[in-house]
mmCIF file of C-alpha atoms and ligand atoms in Angstrom:
data_model
loop_
_atom_site.group_PDB
_atom_site.id
_atom_site.type_symbol
_atom_site.label_atom_id
_atom_site.label_comp_id
_atom_site.label_asym_id
_atom_site.label_seq_id
_atom_site.Cartn_x
_atom_site.Cartn_y
_atom_site.Cartn_z
ATOM 1 C CA UNK A 8 -22.985 14.218 3.617
ATOM 2 C CA UNK A 9 -22.161 11.295 6.013
ATOM 3 C CA UNK A 10 -19.410 9.640 4.152
ATOM 4 C CA UNK A 11 -17.098 12.069 2.029
ATOM 5 C CA UNK A 12 -14.136 9.354 1.831
ATOM 6 C CA UNK A 13 -14.424 9.413 -1.955
ATOM 7 C CA UNK A 14 -13.788 13.304 -2.025
ATOM 8 C CA UNK A 15 -11.075 13.144 0.403
ATOM 9 C CA UNK A 16 -9.338 10.281 -1.531
ATOM 10 C CA UNK A 17 -9.931 12.361 -4.778
ATOM 11 C CA UNK A 18 -8.025 15.352 -3.052
ATOM 12 C CA UNK A 19 -5.250 13.040 -1.891
ATOM 13 C CA UNK A 20 -6.138 13.624 1.901
ATOM 14 C CA UNK A 21 -5.821 11.101 4.821
ATOM 15 C CA UNK A 22 -8.629 8.235 4.866
ATOM 16 C CA UNK A 23 -9.514 5.465 7.255
ATOM 17 C CA UNK A 24 -10.225 2.979 4.388
ATOM 18 C CA UNK A 25 -10.403 3.216 0.484
ATOM 19 C CA UNK A 26 -13.505 4.511 -1.051
ATOM 20 C CA UNK A 27 -14.903 2.111 -3.711
ATOM 21 C CA UNK A 28 -17.566 2.685 -6.544
ATOM 22 C CA UNK A 29 -17.814 0.860 -9.870
ATOM 23 C CA UNK A 30 -18.019 2.441 -13.271
ATOM 24 C CA UNK A 31 -21.628 1.226 -14.749
ATOM 25 C CA UNK A 32 -22.492 0.360 -11.028
ATOM 26 C CA UNK A 33 -26.103 0.568 -12.224
ATOM 27 C CA UNK A 34 -27.409 -1.464 -15.234
ATOM 28 C CA UNK A 35 -28.461 -4.841 -16.624
ATOM 29 C CA UNK A 36 -26.729 -6.983 -13.799
ATOM 30 C CA UNK A 37 -29.350 -5.874 -11.364
ATOM 31 C CA UNK A 38 -32.624 -7.617 -11.353
ATOM 32 C CA UNK A 39 -34.488 -4.356 -10.449
ATOM 33 C CA UNK A 40 -32.942 -2.606 -13.282
ATOM 34 C CA UNK A 41 -33.908 -5.425 -15.732
ATOM 35 C CA UNK A 42 -37.417 -4.948 -14.438
ATOM 36 C CA UNK A 43 -37.686 -1.397 -14.920
ATOM 37 C CA UNK A 44 -36.253 -1.796 -18.439
ATOM 38 C CA UNK A 45 -39.276 -3.997 -19.378
ATOM 39 C CA UNK A 46 -41.270 -0.752 -19.093
ATOM 40 C CA UNK A 47 -39.014 2.018 -20.138
ATOM 41 C CA UNK A 48 -35.978 2.745 -22.429
ATOM 42 C CA UNK A 49 -32.839 4.112 -21.012
ATOM 43 C CA UNK A 50 -33.596 7.326 -22.606
ATOM 44 C CA UNK A 51 -37.192 7.261 -20.768
ATOM 45 C CA UNK A 52 -35.572 6.441 -17.457
ATOM 46 C CA UNK A 53 -33.326 9.586 -17.869
ATOM 47 C CA UNK A 54 -36.344 11.818 -18.863
ATOM 48 C CA UNK A 55 -38.106 10.756 -15.456
ATOM 49 C CA UNK A 56 -36.211 12.225 -12.316
ATOM 50 C CA UNK A 57 -37.803 10.169 -9.672
ATOM 51 C CA UNK A 58 -37.091 6.862 -11.680
ATOM 52 C CA UNK A 59 -33.610 8.007 -12.750
ATOM 53 C CA UNK A 60 -32.724 8.971 -9.086
ATOM 54 C CA UNK A 61 -34.076 5.649 -8.049
ATOM 55 C CA UNK A 62 -31.857 3.766 -10.538
ATOM 56 C CA UNK A 63 -29.090 5.824 -9.585
ATOM 57 C CA UNK A 64 -29.486 4.853 -5.753
ATOM 58 C CA UNK A 65 -29.870 1.180 -6.557
ATOM 59 C CA UNK A 66 -26.118 0.326 -6.281
ATOM 60 C CA UNK A 67 -25.545 2.583 -3.303
ATOM 61 C CA UNK A 68 -28.067 0.681 -1.472
ATOM 62 C CA UNK A 69 -27.200 -2.772 -2.557
ATOM 63 C CA UNK A 70 -23.522 -2.562 -2.597
ATOM 64 C CA UNK A 71 -22.657 0.085 -0.137
ATOM 65 C CA UNK A 72 -20.238 1.799 -2.465
ATOM 66 C CA UNK A 73 -18.917 5.071 -1.360
ATOM 67 C CA UNK A 74 -20.161 7.229 -4.268
ATOM 68 C CA UNK A 75 -22.986 7.428 -6.647
ATOM 69 C CA UNK A 76 -22.912 8.075 -10.411
ATOM 70 C CA UNK A 77 -25.785 9.943 -12.012
ATOM 71 C CA UNK A 78 -27.573 7.514 -14.145
ATOM 72 C CA UNK A 79 -27.355 8.686 -17.765
ATOM 73 C CA UNK A 80 -25.462 8.032 -20.706
ATOM 74 C CA UNK A 81 -22.627 9.944 -22.614
ATOM 75 C CA UNK A 82 -24.946 10.259 -25.618
ATOM 76 C CA UNK A 83 -27.727 12.143 -23.825
ATOM 77 C CA UNK A 84 -26.313 15.733 -24.328
ATOM 78 C CA UNK A 85 -25.670 15.025 -27.953
ATOM 79 C CA UNK A 86 -29.330 14.722 -28.824
ATOM 80 C CA UNK A 87 -29.942 18.541 -28.174
ATOM 81 C CA UNK A 88 -27.132 19.663 -30.272
ATOM 82 C CA UNK A 89 -28.363 17.629 -33.320
ATOM 83 C CA UNK A 90 -27.025 14.225 -33.242
ATOM 84 C CA UNK A 91 -29.717 11.645 -33.916
ATOM 85 C CA UNK A 92 -28.689 8.577 -32.024
ATOM 86 C CA UNK A 93 -30.112 5.512 -30.665
ATOM 87 C CA UNK A 94 -28.877 2.836 -28.127
ATOM 88 C CA UNK A 95 -28.963 -0.443 -29.540
ATOM 89 C CA UNK A 96 -28.847 -3.401 -26.920
ATOM 90 C CA UNK A 97 -25.553 -5.182 -26.910
ATOM 91 C CA UNK A 98 -23.902 -2.946 -29.338
ATOM 92 C CA UNK A 99 -24.156 0.594 -28.222
ATOM 93 C CA UNK A 100 -24.823 4.018 -29.676
ATOM 94 C CA UNK A 101 -25.992 4.344 -33.369
ATOM 95 C CA UNK A 102 -26.111 7.542 -35.233
ATOM 96 C CA UNK A 103 -28.211 7.935 -38.324
ATOM 97 C CA UNK A 104 -26.537 11.417 -39.291
ATOM 98 C CA UNK A 105 -22.933 10.862 -38.862
ATOM 99 C CA UNK A 106 -20.573 13.722 -39.188
ATOM 100 C CA UNK A 107 -18.437 13.576 -42.484
ATOM 101 C CA UNK A 108 -17.556 17.239 -43.543
ATOM 102 C CA UNK A 109 -16.996 20.907 -42.154
ATOM 103 C CA UNK A 110 -20.772 21.540 -42.951
ATOM 104 C CA UNK A 111 -21.777 18.844 -40.696
ATOM 105 C CA UNK A 112 -19.798 20.192 -37.778
ATOM 106 C CA UNK A 113 -20.972 23.687 -38.496
ATOM 107 C CA UNK A 114 -24.765 22.481 -38.058
ATOM 108 C CA UNK A 115 -24.054 21.230 -34.477
ATOM 109 C CA UNK A 116 -25.825 23.615 -32.039
ATOM 110 C CA UNK A 117 -24.602 24.715 -28.571
ATOM 111 C CA UNK A 118 -25.880 23.110 -25.475
ATOM 112 C CA UNK A 119 -28.388 24.977 -23.102
ATOM 113 C CA UNK A 120 -28.504 22.589 -20.043
ATOM 114 C CA UNK A 121 -31.441 24.159 -18.377
ATOM 115 C CA UNK A 122 -33.478 24.247 -21.514
ATOM 116 C CA UNK A 123 -32.370 21.335 -23.317
ATOM 117 C CA UNK A 124 -31.828 18.691 -20.161
ATOM 118 C CA UNK A 125 -33.860 20.012 -17.314
ATOM 119 C CA UNK A 126 -34.741 16.473 -16.186
ATOM 120 C CA UNK A 127 -30.928 15.722 -15.756
ATOM 121 C CA UNK A 128 -30.423 18.636 -13.362
ATOM 122 C CA UNK A 129 -33.682 17.852 -11.585
ATOM 123 C CA UNK A 130 -32.381 14.263 -10.924
ATOM 124 C CA UNK A 131 -29.160 15.797 -9.725
ATOM 125 C CA UNK A 132 -31.194 17.963 -7.143
ATOM 126 C CA UNK A 133 -33.413 15.023 -6.211
ATOM 127 C CA UNK A 134 -30.374 12.913 -5.468
ATOM 128 C CA UNK A 135 -28.754 15.507 -3.426
ATOM 129 C CA UNK A 136 -31.675 15.509 -0.904
ATOM 130 C CA UNK A 137 -31.388 11.603 -0.555
ATOM 131 C CA UNK A 138 -27.775 10.705 -0.647
ATOM 132 C CA UNK A 139 -25.254 10.145 2.202
ATOM 133 C CA UNK A 140 -22.400 9.651 -0.274
ATOM 134 C CA UNK A 141 -20.964 11.982 -2.916
ATOM 135 C CA UNK A 142 -22.804 12.237 -6.214
ATOM 136 C CA UNK A 143 -20.555 12.115 -9.484
ATOM 137 C CA UNK A 144 -21.675 13.867 -12.580
ATOM 138 C CA UNK A 145 -20.273 13.000 -15.870
ATOM 139 C CA UNK A 146 -19.603 13.620 -19.536
ATOM 140 C CA UNK A 147 -18.096 11.844 -22.478
ATOM 141 C CA UNK A 148 -14.844 13.357 -23.739
ATOM 142 C CA UNK A 149 -14.594 15.041 -27.228
ATOM 143 C CA UNK A 150 -12.573 12.230 -28.722
ATOM 144 C CA UNK A 151 -14.749 9.496 -27.632
ATOM 145 C CA UNK A 152 -18.176 11.277 -28.499
ATOM 146 C CA UNK A 153 -16.526 12.367 -31.832
ATOM 147 C CA UNK A 154 -15.649 8.585 -32.530
ATOM 148 C CA UNK A 155 -19.397 7.809 -32.206
ATOM 149 C CA UNK A 156 -20.592 10.893 -34.088
ATOM 150 C CA UNK A 157 -17.993 10.112 -37.156
ATOM 151 C CA UNK A 158 -18.184 6.359 -37.341
ATOM 152 C CA UNK A 159 -21.957 6.424 -36.800
ATOM 153 C CA UNK A 160 -21.486 3.624 -34.039
ATOM 154 C CA UNK A 161 -18.987 1.593 -32.201
ATOM 155 C CA UNK A 162 -15.818 0.923 -33.951
ATOM 156 C CA UNK A 163 -12.795 -1.521 -33.786
ATOM 157 C CA UNK A 164 -10.069 0.737 -35.419
ATOM 158 C CA UNK A 165 -11.539 4.217 -35.578
ATOM 159 C CA UNK A 166 -10.613 4.591 -39.367
ATOM 160 C CA UNK A 167 -13.190 7.282 -40.372
ATOM 161 C CA UNK A 168 -12.425 9.248 -37.069
ATOM 162 C CA UNK A 169 -8.548 9.174 -37.520
ATOM 163 C CA UNK A 170 -8.885 9.910 -41.358
ATOM 164 C CA UNK A 171 -11.176 13.080 -40.632
ATOM 165 C CA UNK A 172 -8.542 14.004 -38.028
ATOM 166 C CA UNK A 173 -5.443 13.682 -40.190
ATOM 167 C CA UNK A 174 -7.117 14.855 -43.675
ATOM 168 C CA UNK A 175 -9.213 17.743 -42.309
ATOM 169 C CA UNK A 176 -7.454 19.303 -39.138
ATOM 170 C CA UNK A 177 -9.504 22.444 -39.322
ATOM 171 C CA UNK A 178 -12.847 20.581 -39.212
ATOM 172 C CA UNK A 179 -11.546 18.281 -36.476
ATOM 173 C CA UNK A 180 -10.515 21.314 -34.440
ATOM 174 C CA UNK A 181 -13.915 22.836 -34.952
ATOM 175 C CA UNK A 182 -15.457 19.701 -33.737
ATOM 176 C CA UNK A 183 -13.171 19.322 -30.739
ATOM 177 C CA UNK A 184 -13.729 23.022 -29.827
ATOM 178 C CA UNK A 185 -17.597 22.642 -30.221
ATOM 179 C CA UNK A 186 -17.621 19.342 -28.250
ATOM 180 C CA UNK A 187 -15.461 20.905 -25.589
ATOM 181 C CA UNK A 188 -17.886 23.730 -24.999
ATOM 182 C CA UNK A 189 -20.572 21.317 -24.780
ATOM 183 C CA UNK A 190 -18.659 19.367 -22.201
ATOM 184 C CA UNK A 191 -17.606 22.321 -20.097
ATOM 185 C CA UNK A 192 -21.392 23.753 -20.240
ATOM 186 C CA UNK A 193 -22.888 20.295 -19.284
ATOM 187 C CA UNK A 194 -20.353 19.483 -16.500
ATOM 188 C CA UNK A 195 -20.811 23.219 -14.944
ATOM 189 C CA UNK A 196 -24.639 22.761 -14.948
ATOM 190 C CA UNK A 197 -24.352 19.397 -13.146
ATOM 191 C CA UNK A 198 -22.046 20.717 -10.450
ATOM 192 C CA UNK A 199 -24.137 23.771 -10.111
ATOM 193 C CA UNK A 200 -27.295 21.483 -9.525
ATOM 194 C CA UNK A 201 -25.336 19.710 -6.837
ATOM 195 C CA UNK A 202 -23.013 17.133 -8.376
ATOM 196 C CA UNK A 203 -19.945 16.845 -5.712
ATOM 197 C CA UNK A 204 -17.386 15.432 -8.470
ATOM 198 C CA UNK A 205 -17.204 14.983 -12.253
ATOM 199 C CA UNK A 206 -15.623 12.275 -14.411
ATOM 200 C CA UNK A 207 -14.872 12.683 -17.890
ATOM 201 C CA UNK A 208 -15.140 9.408 -20.027
ATOM 202 C CA UNK A 209 -12.674 9.172 -22.748
ATOM 203 C CA UNK A 210 -13.234 5.574 -23.190
ATOM 204 C CA UNK A 211 -11.680 5.124 -26.745
ATOM 205 C CA UNK A 212 -8.860 7.697 -26.700
ATOM 206 C CA UNK A 213 -6.322 5.006 -26.054
ATOM 207 C CA UNK A 214 -6.629 4.199 -29.525
ATOM 208 C CA UNK A 215 -4.359 7.157 -30.519
ATOM 209 C CA UNK A 216 -0.478 7.254 -30.412
ATOM 210 C CA UNK A 217 0.707 9.640 -27.814
ATOM 211 C CA UNK A 218 2.047 12.208 -30.677
ATOM 212 C CA UNK A 219 -1.562 12.206 -31.958
ATOM 213 C CA UNK A 220 -3.048 12.591 -28.615
ATOM 214 C CA UNK A 221 -0.860 15.600 -27.784
ATOM 215 C CA UNK A 222 -1.632 17.327 -30.869
ATOM 216 C CA UNK A 223 -5.251 16.561 -31.703
ATOM 217 C CA UNK A 224 -6.925 15.965 -28.275
ATOM 218 C CA UNK A 225 -4.716 17.102 -25.339
ATOM 219 C CA UNK A 226 -5.609 20.853 -25.927
ATOM 220 C CA UNK A 227 -9.523 20.550 -25.774
ATOM 221 C CA UNK A 228 -8.772 18.309 -22.488
ATOM 222 C CA UNK A 229 -6.847 21.014 -21.059
ATOM 223 C CA UNK A 230 -9.423 23.536 -21.854
ATOM 224 C CA UNK A 231 -12.201 21.487 -20.429
ATOM 225 C CA UNK A 232 -10.379 21.017 -16.910
ATOM 226 C CA UNK A 233 -9.416 24.700 -17.046
ATOM 227 C CA UNK A 234 -13.036 25.375 -17.583
ATOM 228 C CA UNK A 235 -14.458 23.885 -14.515
ATOM 229 C CA UNK A 236 -11.375 24.497 -12.235
ATOM 230 C CA UNK A 237 -13.165 27.421 -10.441
ATOM 231 C CA UNK A 238 -15.954 25.004 -9.294
ATOM 232 C CA UNK A 239 -13.305 23.332 -7.066
ATOM 233 C CA UNK A 240 -14.821 19.763 -7.217
ATOM 234 C CA UNK A 241 -12.507 16.728 -7.706
ATOM 235 C CA UNK A 242 -12.358 15.739 -11.563
ATOM 236 C CA UNK A 243 -11.720 12.402 -12.873
ATOM 237 C CA UNK A 244 -10.216 11.564 -16.360
ATOM 238 C CA UNK A 245 -10.701 8.052 -17.515
ATOM 239 C CA UNK A 246 -9.909 6.078 -20.444
ATOM 240 C CA UNK A 247 -9.106 2.500 -21.578
ATOM 241 C CA UNK A 248 -5.808 1.210 -22.803
ATOM 242 C CA UNK A 249 -4.134 4.573 -21.824
ATOM 243 C CA UNK A 250 -0.937 3.098 -20.425
ATOM 244 C CA UNK A 251 1.335 4.963 -22.891
ATOM 245 C CA UNK A 252 -0.749 8.285 -22.505
ATOM 246 C CA UNK A 253 -0.634 8.476 -18.542
ATOM 247 C CA UNK A 254 2.016 11.145 -18.476
ATOM 248 C CA UNK A 255 0.013 13.363 -20.641
ATOM 249 C CA UNK A 256 -3.449 12.571 -18.552
ATOM 250 C CA UNK A 257 -1.568 13.819 -15.717
ATOM 251 C CA UNK A 258 -1.015 17.216 -17.237
ATOM 252 C CA UNK A 259 -4.549 17.871 -18.589
ATOM 253 C CA UNK A 260 -5.612 19.448 -15.363
ATOM 254 C CA UNK A 261 -7.817 16.504 -13.854
ATOM 255 C CA UNK A 262 -7.333 15.960 -10.150
ATOM 256 C CA UNK A 263 -7.796 12.157 -10.548
ATOM 257 C CA UNK A 264 -6.529 9.824 -13.456
ATOM 258 C CA UNK A 265 -8.480 6.582 -14.112
ATOM 259 C CA UNK A 266 -6.395 3.625 -15.009
ATOM 260 C CA UNK A 267 -7.268 0.286 -16.509
ATOM 261 C CA UNK A 268 -5.832 -3.179 -15.481
ATOM 262 C CA UNK A 269 -3.036 -3.105 -17.920
ATOM 263 C CA UNK A 270 -1.037 -0.784 -15.837
ATOM 264 C CA UNK A 271 0.337 -1.579 -12.480
ATOM 265 C CA UNK A 272 -0.372 0.969 -9.871
ATOM 266 C CA UNK A 273 3.291 1.800 -9.118
ATOM 267 C CA UNK A 274 3.811 2.285 -12.944
ATOM 268 C CA UNK A 275 0.845 4.547 -13.037
ATOM 269 C CA UNK A 276 2.177 6.540 -10.135
ATOM 270 C CA UNK A 277 5.564 6.881 -11.874
ATOM 271 C CA UNK A 278 4.274 8.094 -15.111
ATOM 272 C CA UNK A 279 1.685 10.572 -13.369
ATOM 273 C CA UNK A 280 4.458 11.941 -11.322
ATOM 274 C CA UNK A 281 2.696 11.935 -7.989
ATOM 275 C CA UNK A 282 0.678 15.029 -9.457
ATOM 276 C CA UNK A 283 -2.745 13.422 -9.404
ATOM 277 C CA UNK A 284 -4.772 10.698 -7.442
ATOM 278 C CA UNK A 285 -5.504 7.453 -9.226
ATOM 279 C CA UNK A 286 -8.857 5.503 -9.821
ATOM 280 C CA UNK A 287 -8.882 1.721 -10.856
ATOM 281 C CA UNK A 288 -8.018 -0.775 -11.711
ATOM 282 C CA UNK A 289 -9.437 -4.260 -11.397
ATOM 283 C CA UNK A 290 -10.091 -6.206 -14.709
ATOM 284 C CA UNK A 291 -13.946 -6.324 -14.752
ATOM 285 C CA UNK A 292 -13.370 -9.971 -16.089
ATOM 286 C CA UNK A 293 -12.126 -10.859 -12.561
ATOM 287 C CA UNK A 294 -15.720 -10.567 -11.244
ATOM 288 C CA UNK A 295 -16.180 -13.929 -13.084
ATOM 289 C CA UNK A 296 -13.104 -15.667 -11.512
ATOM 290 C CA UNK A 297 -13.204 -17.872 -8.483
ATOM 291 C CA UNK A 298 -13.435 -15.852 -5.272
ATOM 292 C CA UNK A 299 -9.799 -16.732 -4.125
ATOM 293 C CA UNK A 300 -8.456 -15.409 -7.462
ATOM 294 C CA UNK A 301 -10.592 -12.187 -7.358
ATOM 295 C CA UNK A 302 -9.791 -11.822 -3.507
ATOM 296 C CA UNK A 303 -6.132 -12.227 -4.012
ATOM 297 C CA UNK A 304 -6.039 -9.804 -7.041
ATOM 298 C CA UNK A 305 -8.132 -7.208 -4.978
ATOM 299 C CA UNK A 306 -5.700 -7.475 -2.071
ATOM 300 C CA UNK A 307 -2.656 -6.853 -4.258
ATOM 301 C CA UNK A 308 -4.307 -3.627 -5.660
ATOM 302 C CA UNK A 309 -5.210 -2.510 -2.103
ATOM 303 C CA UNK A 310 -1.508 -3.694 -0.927
ATOM 304 C CA UNK A 311 -0.057 -1.081 -3.435
ATOM 305 C CA UNK A 312 -2.766 1.586 -3.288
ATOM 306 C CA UNK A 313 -2.639 2.212 0.609
ATOM 307 C CA UNK A 314 1.202 3.107 0.317
ATOM 308 C CA UNK A 315 0.477 6.597 -0.855
ATOM 309 C CA UNK A 316 -2.492 8.882 -0.441
ATOM 310 C CA UNK A 317 -5.077 9.443 -3.198
ATOM 311 C CA UNK A 318 -6.594 6.240 -4.314
ATOM 312 C CA UNK A 319 -10.098 5.491 -5.223
ATOM 313 C CA UNK A 320 -10.828 1.628 -5.772
ATOM 314 C CA UNK A 321 -12.830 0.988 -8.801
ATOM 315 C CA UNK A 322 -12.685 -1.560 -11.927
ATOM 316 C CA UNK A 323 -10.542 -0.778 -14.828
ATOM 317 C CA UNK A 324 -13.551 -0.481 -16.998
ATOM 318 C CA UNK A 325 -17.296 -0.754 -16.474
ATOM 319 C CA UNK A 326 -19.297 -3.669 -14.899
ATOM 320 C CA UNK A 327 -20.383 -6.318 -17.372
ATOM 321 C CA UNK A 328 -24.024 -7.196 -17.648
ATOM 322 C CA UNK A 329 -23.685 -10.691 -16.629
ATOM 323 C CA UNK A 330 -21.962 -10.182 -13.267
ATOM 324 C CA UNK A 331 -23.573 -11.718 -10.188
ATOM 325 C CA UNK A 332 -24.377 -8.744 -7.903
ATOM 326 C CA UNK A 333 -23.537 -10.920 -4.845
ATOM 327 C CA UNK A 334 -19.886 -11.062 -6.088
ATOM 328 C CA UNK A 335 -19.766 -7.179 -6.306
ATOM 329 C CA UNK A 336 -21.361 -7.149 -2.815
ATOM 330 C CA UNK A 337 -18.802 -9.428 -1.342
ATOM 331 C CA UNK A 338 -15.838 -7.558 -3.164
ATOM 332 C CA UNK A 339 -17.143 -4.056 -1.786
ATOM 333 C CA UNK A 340 -17.327 -5.433 1.834
ATOM 334 C CA UNK A 341 -13.868 -7.036 1.321
ATOM 335 C CA UNK A 342 -12.183 -3.882 0.020
ATOM 336 C CA UNK A 343 -13.638 -1.891 2.984
ATOM 337 C CA UNK A 344 -12.369 -4.356 5.588
ATOM 338 C CA UNK A 345 -9.024 -5.045 4.161
ATOM 339 C CA UNK A 346 -8.125 -1.570 3.280
ATOM 340 C CA UNK A 347 -9.195 -0.386 6.825
ATOM 341 C CA UNK A 348 -6.920 -2.942 8.333
ATOM 342 C CA UNK A 349 -4.074 -2.127 6.144
ATOM 343 C CA UNK A 350 -4.306 1.782 6.664
ATOM 344 C CA UNK A 351 -4.570 1.219 10.383
ATOM 345 C CA UNK A 352 -1.271 -1.104 10.425
ATOM 346 C CA UNK A 353 0.578 1.527 8.391
ATOM 347 C CA UNK A 354 -0.365 4.159 11.013
ATOM 348 C CA UNK A 355 0.890 2.018 13.636
ATOM 349 C CA UNK A 356 4.314 1.388 12.034
ATOM 350 C CA UNK A 357 4.850 5.154 11.496
HETATM 351 O O1 CP3 B 425 -21.903 4.271 -14.387
HETATM 352 C C1 CP3 B 425 -23.031 4.165 -14.366
HETATM 353 O O2 CP3 B 425 -23.706 3.431 -13.620
HETATM 354 C C2 CP3 B 425 -23.692 5.392 -15.079
HETATM 355 C C3 CP3 B 425 -24.273 5.092 -16.112
HETATM 356 C C4 CP3 B 425 -23.741 5.014 -17.429
HETATM 357 C C5 CP3 B 425 -24.273 4.575 -18.656
HETATM 358 N N1 CP3 B 425 -23.417 4.909 -19.564
HETATM 359 C C6 CP3 B 425 -25.776 3.693 -18.671
HETATM 360 C C7 CP3 B 425 -25.792 2.725 -19.783
HETATM 361 C C8 CP3 B 425 -22.375 5.500 -17.709
HETATM 362 C C9 CP3 B 425 -21.440 6.350 -17.021
HETATM 363 C C10 CP3 B 425 -22.363 5.342 -19.165
HETATM 364 C C11 CP3 B 425 -21.268 5.836 -19.963
HETATM 365 C C12 CP3 B 425 -20.908 5.191 -21.340
HETATM 366 N N2 CP3 B 425 -21.750 5.061 -22.422
HETATM 367 C C13 CP3 B 425 -19.640 5.107 -21.877
HETATM 368 C C14 CP3 B 425 -18.422 5.496 -21.049
HETATM 369 C C15 CP3 B 425 -18.098 4.432 -20.120
HETATM 370 C C16 CP3 B 425 -17.604 3.238 -20.875
HETATM 371 O O3 CP3 B 425 -18.193 2.161 -20.503
HETATM 372 O O4 CP3 B 425 -16.410 3.074 -21.588
HETATM 373 C C17 CP3 B 425 -19.953 4.768 -23.363
HETATM 374 C C18 CP3 B 425 -18.872 4.341 -24.073
HETATM 375 C C19 CP3 B 425 -21.198 4.569 -23.544
HETATM 376 C C20 CP3 B 425 -21.724 4.212 -24.920
HETATM 377 C C21 CP3 B 425 -22.770 3.128 -24.459
HETATM 378 N N3 CP3 B 425 -24.140 3.155 -24.084
HETATM 379 C C22 CP3 B 425 -22.454 1.780 -24.785
HETATM 380 C C23 CP3 B 425 -21.182 1.149 -25.175
HETATM 381 C C24 CP3 B 425 -23.683 0.973 -24.255
HETATM 382 C C25 CP3 B 425 -23.946 -0.275 -24.076
HETATM 383 C C26 CP3 B 425 -24.678 -1.206 -25.088
HETATM 384 C C27 CP3 B 425 -25.196 -2.514 -24.320
HETATM 385 O O5 CP3 B 425 -26.280 -2.830 -24.732
HETATM 386 O O6 CP3 B 425 -24.423 -3.186 -23.830
HETATM 387 C C28 CP3 B 425 -24.647 2.104 -23.982
HETATM 388 C C29 CP3 B 425 -26.128 1.702 -23.410
HETATM 389 C C30 CP3 B 425 -26.030 1.893 -21.650
HETATM 390 N N4 CP3 B 425 -25.574 3.028 -21.139
HETATM 391 C C31 CP3 B 425 -26.405 1.001 -20.876
HETATM 392 C C32 CP3 B 425 -26.267 1.593 -19.586
HETATM 393 C C33 CP3 B 425 -26.681 0.743 -18.324
HETATM 394 C C34 CP3 B 425 -27.031 -0.506 -21.154
HETATM 395 C C35 CP3 B 425 -28.087 -1.028 -20.630
HETATM 396 C C36 CP3 B 425 -29.453 -0.538 -21.221
HETATM 397 O O7 CP3 B 425 -29.596 -0.379 -22.494
HETATM 398 O O8 CP3 B 425 -30.433 -0.412 -20.348
#
């Protein structure tokens, strides 16, 4: 691997400049991706290792980011365990057999990655032959997956999910347990196939009060990170709107915590007690701002970030489909140049 900056930053080691990658760095904002999507659905792309590897590589080649993330979706491993989903344009996942009872949870099968998702593992192996930067494997987290499985689709207030959680705690626990095992199995398979790091997307867990997070979700997250610890790869735990959960996020066993733009970096560092590295946290909407505004906000993040080791530059959530790719290109180059200058200045002072 030519460039391991991302892995070193995750481990809190010294770096010459900040590594950067973007959540949803492959997708509809790219003309090449839109062209491929004329002939293939997202699931079809994922079923074709050569094509999936090509889509994964697009942003690495075009933006010069410091890591690749496997092209897939958090819903992909749910098909084999019995969830009947489809991905609906501009909406997200829709599920035709939502989970509403203990019986529904009992019916969920366990995942056998080599048998159920051989194409995903083959894509990882193919990518490893081609990449000069680290490859991130990923999974959705139990709460976020459960929210789709219970609601039947995207949700504003997660009412059905929370009602099941409060009303039928044993059903909820079994669901968390089964999804937790699925996540561990899936992440382990990706790492064994060659992924250099993993990210767990708990995008919607910020909808919970801290007291509920601790009681209903934190145990399964601790089980997940304990269940992959022996693999010794950096692990990132990400969610949106998680400012009030960050002290708990620092204790689940992930080596990196992903933060959104609502929390300043020094506050996130205080709340996580310096125990983990951080990843984030530019508001994805800033990619639509005038360059001067975007640049000044990226500079402010870098100025704070370089003061301590252990920072990976990213957005606070995924790239939006209408972004101009040249803005991401320019931003990436700026982050590289400016952070390198800042870090070398700091070394001279010390
Ligand atoms: O980051 C990457 O480049 C890897 C690819 C990736 C996708 N989905 C591809 C995708 C990743 C990491 C995901 C994770 C994912 N999927 C999350 C967690 C991250 C987050 O954004 O919070 C969630 C919540 C989902 C569920 C999901 N799948 C949504 C909300 C959507 C968008 C619906 C839409 O049409 O806008 C999807 C579909 C999806 N997954 C697309 C892509 C590129 C949309 C484009 C397409 O259909 O081709």
